[in-house]
């Protein structure tokens, strides 16, 4: 394996870190979430369950999902993830795995989550995360374990508030390089066919990120999505189609300087 190949891969990987929306050590967004401006806290989708674990409490289907994202058409920046959700009385369990990069230099993410109904209008969830970075020679590998918590509150029949805290440990107790982040958001069905949401994300050492998005059911089972995030001034667009037991979603995110990223998600739901 040539030194030049490793050097190029390393440069691309490190250059990409500031381009990752929000906290780069968290699970990447799925196609449905990206299409809505990367909002995740209030509208349950495949990776949204692992961005706000409280949403698992409202799931009543066995689910298997996969997601692939191509960032700027560079294989070194591509993401792939898959996960499963298993419901039980009063909540759901979930597990997810994601990989970013190549065999020369890659980051992996694994999470196990649970979401429970805590009351008539309140749900909570927790997730244990593993984050690892692997270098081709194996000498500079890093590994970290942390956790995150989420909550969801139904303000009324159409409006929900969501929050998530990632790596909520005081600095003096941390034994890893991982930053912390907190997300707050609200989403509402303004009609039977239109859902709108807004969120804010604050990560250690970074500027606050604001996200907005919408989802519109154009015709039965056909969804149109759009959104905007202040992270890199990115506009987003997506479409989704539901054909039981399969949900398929596509999305596109336009970076202000580097062009377009695209993603696709497949979710299989079995009642």
GROMACS .gro file of C-alpha atoms in nm:
model
  271
    1UNK     CA    1   0.000   0.000   0.000
    2UNK     CA    2   0.161   0.324  -0.112
    3UNK     CA    3   0.240   0.616   0.113
    4UNK     CA    4   0.090   0.851  -0.144
    5UNK     CA    5  -0.242   0.666  -0.134
    6UNK     CA    6  -0.253   0.685   0.246
    7UNK     CA    7  -0.159   1.052   0.245
    8UNK     CA    8  -0.432   1.145  -0.003
    9UNK     CA    9  -0.692   0.947   0.191
   10UNK     CA   10  -0.583   1.108   0.517
   11UNK     CA   11  -0.599   1.459   0.373
   12UNK     CA   12  -0.949   1.399   0.236
   13UNK     CA   13  -1.067   1.250   0.565
   14UNK     CA   14  -0.931   1.534   0.779
   15UNK     CA   15  -1.049   1.800   0.537
   16UNK     CA   16  -1.398   1.657   0.556
   17UNK     CA   17  -1.433   1.677   0.935
   18UNK     CA   18  -1.540   2.044   0.943
   19UNK     CA   19  -1.791   1.973   0.666
   20UNK     CA   20  -1.995   1.724   0.866
   21UNK     CA   21  -2.321   1.878   0.975
   22UNK     CA   22  -2.338   1.913   1.353
   23UNK     CA   23  -2.137   1.676   1.573
   24UNK     CA   24  -1.918   1.465   1.339
   25UNK     CA   25  -1.898   1.177   1.588
   26UNK     CA   26  -2.272   1.112   1.595
   27UNK     CA   27  -2.468   0.887   1.362
   28UNK     CA   28  -2.515   1.040   1.017
   29UNK     CA   29  -2.861   1.141   0.903
   30UNK     CA   30  -3.075   0.918   0.683
   31UNK     CA   31  -3.224   1.025   0.352
   32UNK     CA   32  -3.561   1.124   0.502
   33UNK     CA   33  -3.397   1.343   0.767
   34UNK     CA   34  -3.151   1.500   0.522
   35UNK     CA   35  -3.432   1.588   0.283
   36UNK     CA   36  -3.591   1.794   0.561
   37UNK     CA   37  -3.280   1.997   0.639
   38UNK     CA   38  -3.140   1.728   0.875
   39UNK     CA   39  -3.417   1.779   1.133
   40UNK     CA   40  -3.450   1.460   1.339
   41UNK     CA   41  -3.599   1.518   1.683
   42UNK     CA   42  -3.974   1.516   1.623
   43UNK     CA   43  -4.056   1.317   1.309
   44UNK     CA   44  -3.976   0.943   1.339
   45UNK     CA   45  -3.771   0.800   1.053
   46UNK     CA   46  -3.501   0.533   1.031
   47UNK     CA   47  -3.201   0.720   1.172
   48UNK     CA   48  -3.425   0.969   1.353
   49UNK     CA   49  -3.500   0.695   1.607
   50UNK     CA   50  -3.128   0.701   1.695
   51UNK     CA   51  -3.103   1.083   1.700
   52UNK     CA   52  -3.386   1.112   1.952
   53UNK     CA   53  -3.426   0.778   2.122
   54UNK     CA   54  -3.757   0.881   2.283
   55UNK     CA   55  -3.923   0.843   1.941
   56UNK     CA   56  -3.872   0.467   1.973
   57UNK     CA   57  -4.155   0.471   2.227
   58UNK     CA   58  -4.402   0.556   1.949
   59UNK     CA   59  -4.292   0.276   1.718
   60UNK     CA   60  -4.513  -0.034   1.694
   61UNK     CA   61  -4.350  -0.217   1.402
   62UNK     CA   62  -4.052  -0.446   1.360
   63UNK     CA   63  -3.818  -0.249   1.136
   64UNK     CA   64  -3.502  -0.312   0.933
   65UNK     CA   65  -3.332  -0.020   0.762
   66UNK     CA   66  -3.030   0.062   0.546
   67UNK     CA   67  -2.892   0.398   0.437
   68UNK     CA   68  -2.617   0.509   0.199
   69UNK     CA   69  -2.485   0.861   0.151
   70UNK     CA   70  -2.241   0.979  -0.115
   71UNK     CA   71  -2.083   1.309  -0.012
   72UNK     CA   72  -1.958   1.520  -0.301
   73UNK     CA   73  -1.920   1.200  -0.512
   74UNK     CA   74  -1.608   1.097  -0.318
   75UNK     CA   75  -1.594   0.736  -0.202
   76UNK     CA   76  -1.363   0.839   0.084
   77UNK     CA   77  -1.651   1.043   0.230
   78UNK     CA   78  -1.929   0.790   0.178
   79UNK     CA   79  -2.142   0.661   0.466
   80UNK     CA   80  -2.328   0.334   0.499
   81UNK     CA   81  -2.548   0.234   0.791
   82UNK     CA   82  -2.801  -0.029   0.884
   83UNK     CA   83  -3.016  -0.093   1.187
   84UNK     CA   84  -3.313  -0.271   1.336
   85UNK     CA   85  -3.600  -0.181   1.568
   86UNK     CA   86  -3.794  -0.429   1.782
   87UNK     CA   87  -4.115  -0.312   1.954
   88UNK     CA   88  -4.250  -0.427   2.287
   89UNK     CA   89  -4.530  -0.311   2.513
   90UNK     CA   90  -4.468   0.054   2.595
   91UNK     CA   91  -4.160   0.107   2.380
   92UNK     CA   92  -3.897  -0.032   2.143
   93UNK     CA   93  -3.538  -0.150   2.134
   94UNK     CA   94  -3.304  -0.051   1.853
   95UNK     CA   95  -2.953  -0.117   1.726
   96UNK     CA   96  -2.760   0.065   1.454
   97UNK     CA   97  -2.417   0.042   1.287
   98UNK     CA   98  -2.255   0.297   1.057
   99UNK     CA   99  -1.924   0.317   0.871
  100UNK     CA  100  -1.756   0.616   0.709
  101UNK     CA  101  -1.438   0.628   0.501
  102UNK     CA  102  -1.232   0.345   0.349
  103UNK     CA  103  -1.023   0.057   0.479
  104UNK     CA  104  -0.723   0.295   0.490
  105UNK     CA  105  -0.890   0.534   0.730
  106UNK     CA  106  -1.241   0.490   0.860
  107UNK     CA  107  -1.474   0.576   1.143
  108UNK     CA  108  -1.733   0.334   1.276
  109UNK     CA  109  -2.033   0.400   1.496
  110UNK     CA  110  -2.246   0.151   1.684
  111UNK     CA  111  -2.542   0.216   1.909
  112UNK     CA  112  -2.795   0.025   2.119
  113UNK     CA  113  -3.103   0.222   2.220
  114UNK     CA  114  -3.429   0.194   2.411
  115UNK     CA  115  -3.729   0.426   2.413
  116UNK     CA  116  -4.014   0.412   2.665
  117UNK     CA  117  -4.343   0.588   2.723
  118UNK     CA  118  -4.312   0.767   3.056
  119UNK     CA  119  -4.663   0.910   3.064
  120UNK     CA  120  -4.958   1.000   2.847
  121UNK     CA  121  -4.765   1.273   2.665
  122UNK     CA  122  -4.403   1.210   2.761
  123UNK     CA  123  -4.145   0.961   2.632
  124UNK     CA  124  -3.778   0.913   2.707
  125UNK     CA  125  -3.489   0.715   2.567
  126UNK     CA  126  -3.123   0.635   2.616
  127UNK     CA  127  -2.853   0.501   2.384
  128UNK     CA  128  -2.508   0.353   2.444
  129UNK     CA  129  -2.265   0.451   2.168
  130UNK     CA  130  -1.933   0.311   2.050
  131UNK     CA  131  -1.716   0.526   1.822
  132UNK     CA  132  -1.394   0.396   1.671
  133UNK     CA  133  -1.140   0.533   1.425
  134UNK     CA  134  -0.923   0.281   1.242
  135UNK     CA  135  -0.601   0.362   1.057
  136UNK     CA  136  -0.447   0.120   0.806
  137UNK     CA  137  -0.142   0.042   1.023
  138UNK     CA  138  -0.349  -0.014   1.338
  139UNK     CA  139  -0.111   0.188   1.557
  140UNK     CA  140  -0.322   0.501   1.585
  141UNK     CA  141  -0.664   0.344   1.632
  142UNK     CA  142  -0.891   0.520   1.880
  143UNK     CA  143  -1.197   0.389   2.062
  144UNK     CA  144  -1.455   0.556   2.283
  145UNK     CA  145  -1.779   0.463   2.456
  146UNK     CA  146  -2.039   0.718   2.562
  147UNK     CA  147  -2.414   0.760   2.586
  148UNK     CA  148  -2.692   0.998   2.488
  149UNK     CA  149  -3.043   1.065   2.611
  150UNK     CA  150  -3.355   1.190   2.437
  151UNK     CA  151  -3.701   1.307   2.530
  152UNK     CA  152  -4.025   1.378   2.346
  153UNK     CA  153  -4.322   1.572   2.480
  154UNK     CA  154  -4.655   1.592   2.300
  155UNK     CA  155  -4.764   1.953   2.352
  156UNK     CA  156  -5.098   1.876   2.186
  157UNK     CA  157  -5.238   1.632   1.933
  158UNK     CA  158  -5.039   1.785   1.645
  159UNK     CA  159  -4.728   1.935   1.804
  160UNK     CA  160  -4.430   1.763   1.965
  161UNK     CA  161  -4.118   1.892   2.139
  162UNK     CA  162  -3.796   1.691   2.122
  163UNK     CA  163  -3.452   1.712   2.282
  164UNK     CA  164  -3.129   1.512   2.279
  165UNK     CA  165  -2.803   1.538   2.473
  166UNK     CA  166  -2.497   1.353   2.340
  167UNK     CA  167  -2.201   1.269   2.566
  168UNK     CA  168  -2.345   1.454   2.870
  169UNK     CA  169  -2.039   1.412   3.091
  170UNK     CA  170  -1.855   1.692   3.273
  171UNK     CA  171  -1.517   1.769   3.120
  172UNK     CA  172  -1.331   1.643   3.427
  173UNK     CA  173  -1.499   1.301   3.400
  174UNK     CA  174  -1.439   1.245   3.030
  175UNK     CA  175  -1.186   0.989   2.921
  176UNK     CA  176  -1.217   1.050   2.547
  177UNK     CA  177  -1.182   1.309   2.272
  178UNK     CA  178  -1.557   1.322   2.203
  179UNK     CA  179  -1.734   1.660   2.209
  180UNK     CA  180  -2.075   1.708   2.367
  181UNK     CA  181  -2.385   1.840   2.195
  182UNK     CA  182  -2.741   1.936   2.278
  183UNK     CA  183  -3.032   1.956   2.034
  184UNK     CA  184  -3.375   2.111   2.084
  185UNK     CA  185  -3.663   2.112   1.838
  186UNK     CA  186  -4.035   2.135   1.778
  187UNK     CA  187  -4.247   1.988   1.500
  188UNK     CA  188  -4.613   2.023   1.411
  189UNK     CA  189  -4.867   1.897   1.160
  190UNK     CA  190  -5.015   2.220   1.030
  191UNK     CA  191  -5.257   2.009   0.825
  192UNK     CA  192  -5.324   1.642   0.762
  193UNK     CA  193  -5.068   1.646   0.480
  194UNK     CA  194  -4.804   1.897   0.593
  195UNK     CA  195  -4.550   1.858   0.875
  196UNK     CA  196  -4.305   2.137   0.962
  197UNK     CA  197  -4.016   2.136   1.208
  198UNK     CA  198  -3.734   2.355   1.339
  199UNK     CA  199  -3.432   2.264   1.551
  200UNK     CA  200  -3.117   2.407   1.701
  201UNK     CA  201  -2.793   2.219   1.767
  202UNK     CA  202  -2.503   2.329   1.984
  203UNK     CA  203  -2.178   2.130   1.985
  204UNK     CA  204  -1.875   2.191   2.205
  205UNK     CA  205  -1.650   2.450   2.043
  206UNK     CA  206  -1.882   2.510   1.747
  207UNK     CA  207  -2.134   2.773   1.645
  208UNK     CA  208  -2.500   2.700   1.698
  209UNK     CA  209  -2.669   2.534   1.400
  210UNK     CA  210  -3.031   2.610   1.308
  211UNK     CA  211  -3.235   2.373   1.090
  212UNK     CA  212  -3.580   2.398   0.935
  213UNK     CA  213  -3.771   2.153   0.721
  214UNK     CA  214  -4.108   2.039   0.593
  215UNK     CA  215  -4.276   1.725   0.463
  216UNK     CA  216  -4.576   1.736   0.228
  217UNK     CA  217  -4.781   1.435   0.121
  218UNK     CA  218  -4.845   1.525  -0.243
  219UNK     CA  219  -5.064   1.223  -0.308
  220UNK     CA  220  -5.125   0.912  -0.103
  221UNK     CA  221  -4.790   0.761   0.007
  222UNK     CA  222  -4.579   1.008  -0.198
  223UNK     CA  223  -4.386   1.258   0.017
  224UNK     CA  224  -4.205   1.574  -0.086
  225UNK     CA  225  -3.947   1.723   0.151
  226UNK     CA  226  -3.739   2.036   0.172
  227UNK     CA  227  -3.526   2.217   0.425
  228UNK     CA  228  -3.232   2.438   0.513
  229UNK     CA  229  -2.950   2.419   0.767
  230UNK     CA  230  -2.713   2.699   0.859
  231UNK     CA  231  -2.428   2.446   0.871
  232UNK     CA  232  -2.243   2.535   0.549
  233UNK     CA  233  -2.557   2.719   0.429
  234UNK     CA  234  -2.702   2.398   0.287
  235UNK     CA  235  -3.036   2.362   0.111
  236UNK     CA  236  -3.196   2.018   0.110
  237UNK     CA  237  -3.455   1.838  -0.099
  238UNK     CA  238  -3.601   1.490  -0.084
  239UNK     CA  239  -3.877   1.254  -0.189
  240UNK     CA  240  -4.017   0.945  -0.023
  241UNK     CA  241  -4.258   0.671  -0.118
  242UNK     CA  242  -4.436   0.420   0.102
  243UNK     CA  243  -4.535   0.085  -0.043
  244UNK     CA  244  -4.599  -0.156   0.242
  245UNK     CA  245  -4.388  -0.301   0.386
  246UNK     CA  246  -4.119  -0.083   0.223
  247UNK     CA  247  -4.041   0.286   0.262
  248UNK     CA  248  -3.785   0.432   0.020
  249UNK     CA  249  -3.638   0.780   0.053
  250UNK     CA  250  -3.403   0.989  -0.161
  251UNK     CA  251  -3.242   1.320  -0.068
  252UNK     CA  252  -2.999   1.581  -0.196
  253UNK     CA  253  -2.801   1.834   0.005
  254UNK     CA  254  -2.629   2.129  -0.163
  255UNK     CA  255  -2.310   2.253   0.002
  256UNK     CA  256  -2.233   2.622  -0.053
  257UNK     CA  257  -1.886   2.546  -0.194
  258UNK     CA  258  -1.838   2.175  -0.263
  259UNK     CA  259  -2.151   2.079  -0.450
  260UNK     CA  260  -2.410   1.810  -0.394
  261UNK     CA  261  -2.440   1.509  -0.167
  262UNK     CA  262  -2.704   1.243  -0.220
  263UNK     CA  263  -2.844   0.964  -0.005
  264UNK     CA  264  -3.092   0.679  -0.022
  265UNK     CA  265  -3.267   0.488   0.257
  266UNK     CA  266  -3.473   0.170   0.260
  267UNK     CA  267  -3.689   0.082   0.558
  268UNK     CA  268  -3.881  -0.244   0.590
  269UNK     CA  269  -4.166  -0.236   0.844
  270UNK     CA  270  -4.352  -0.544   0.962
  271UNK     CA  271  -4.656  -0.497   1.185
   0.00000   0.00000   0.00000
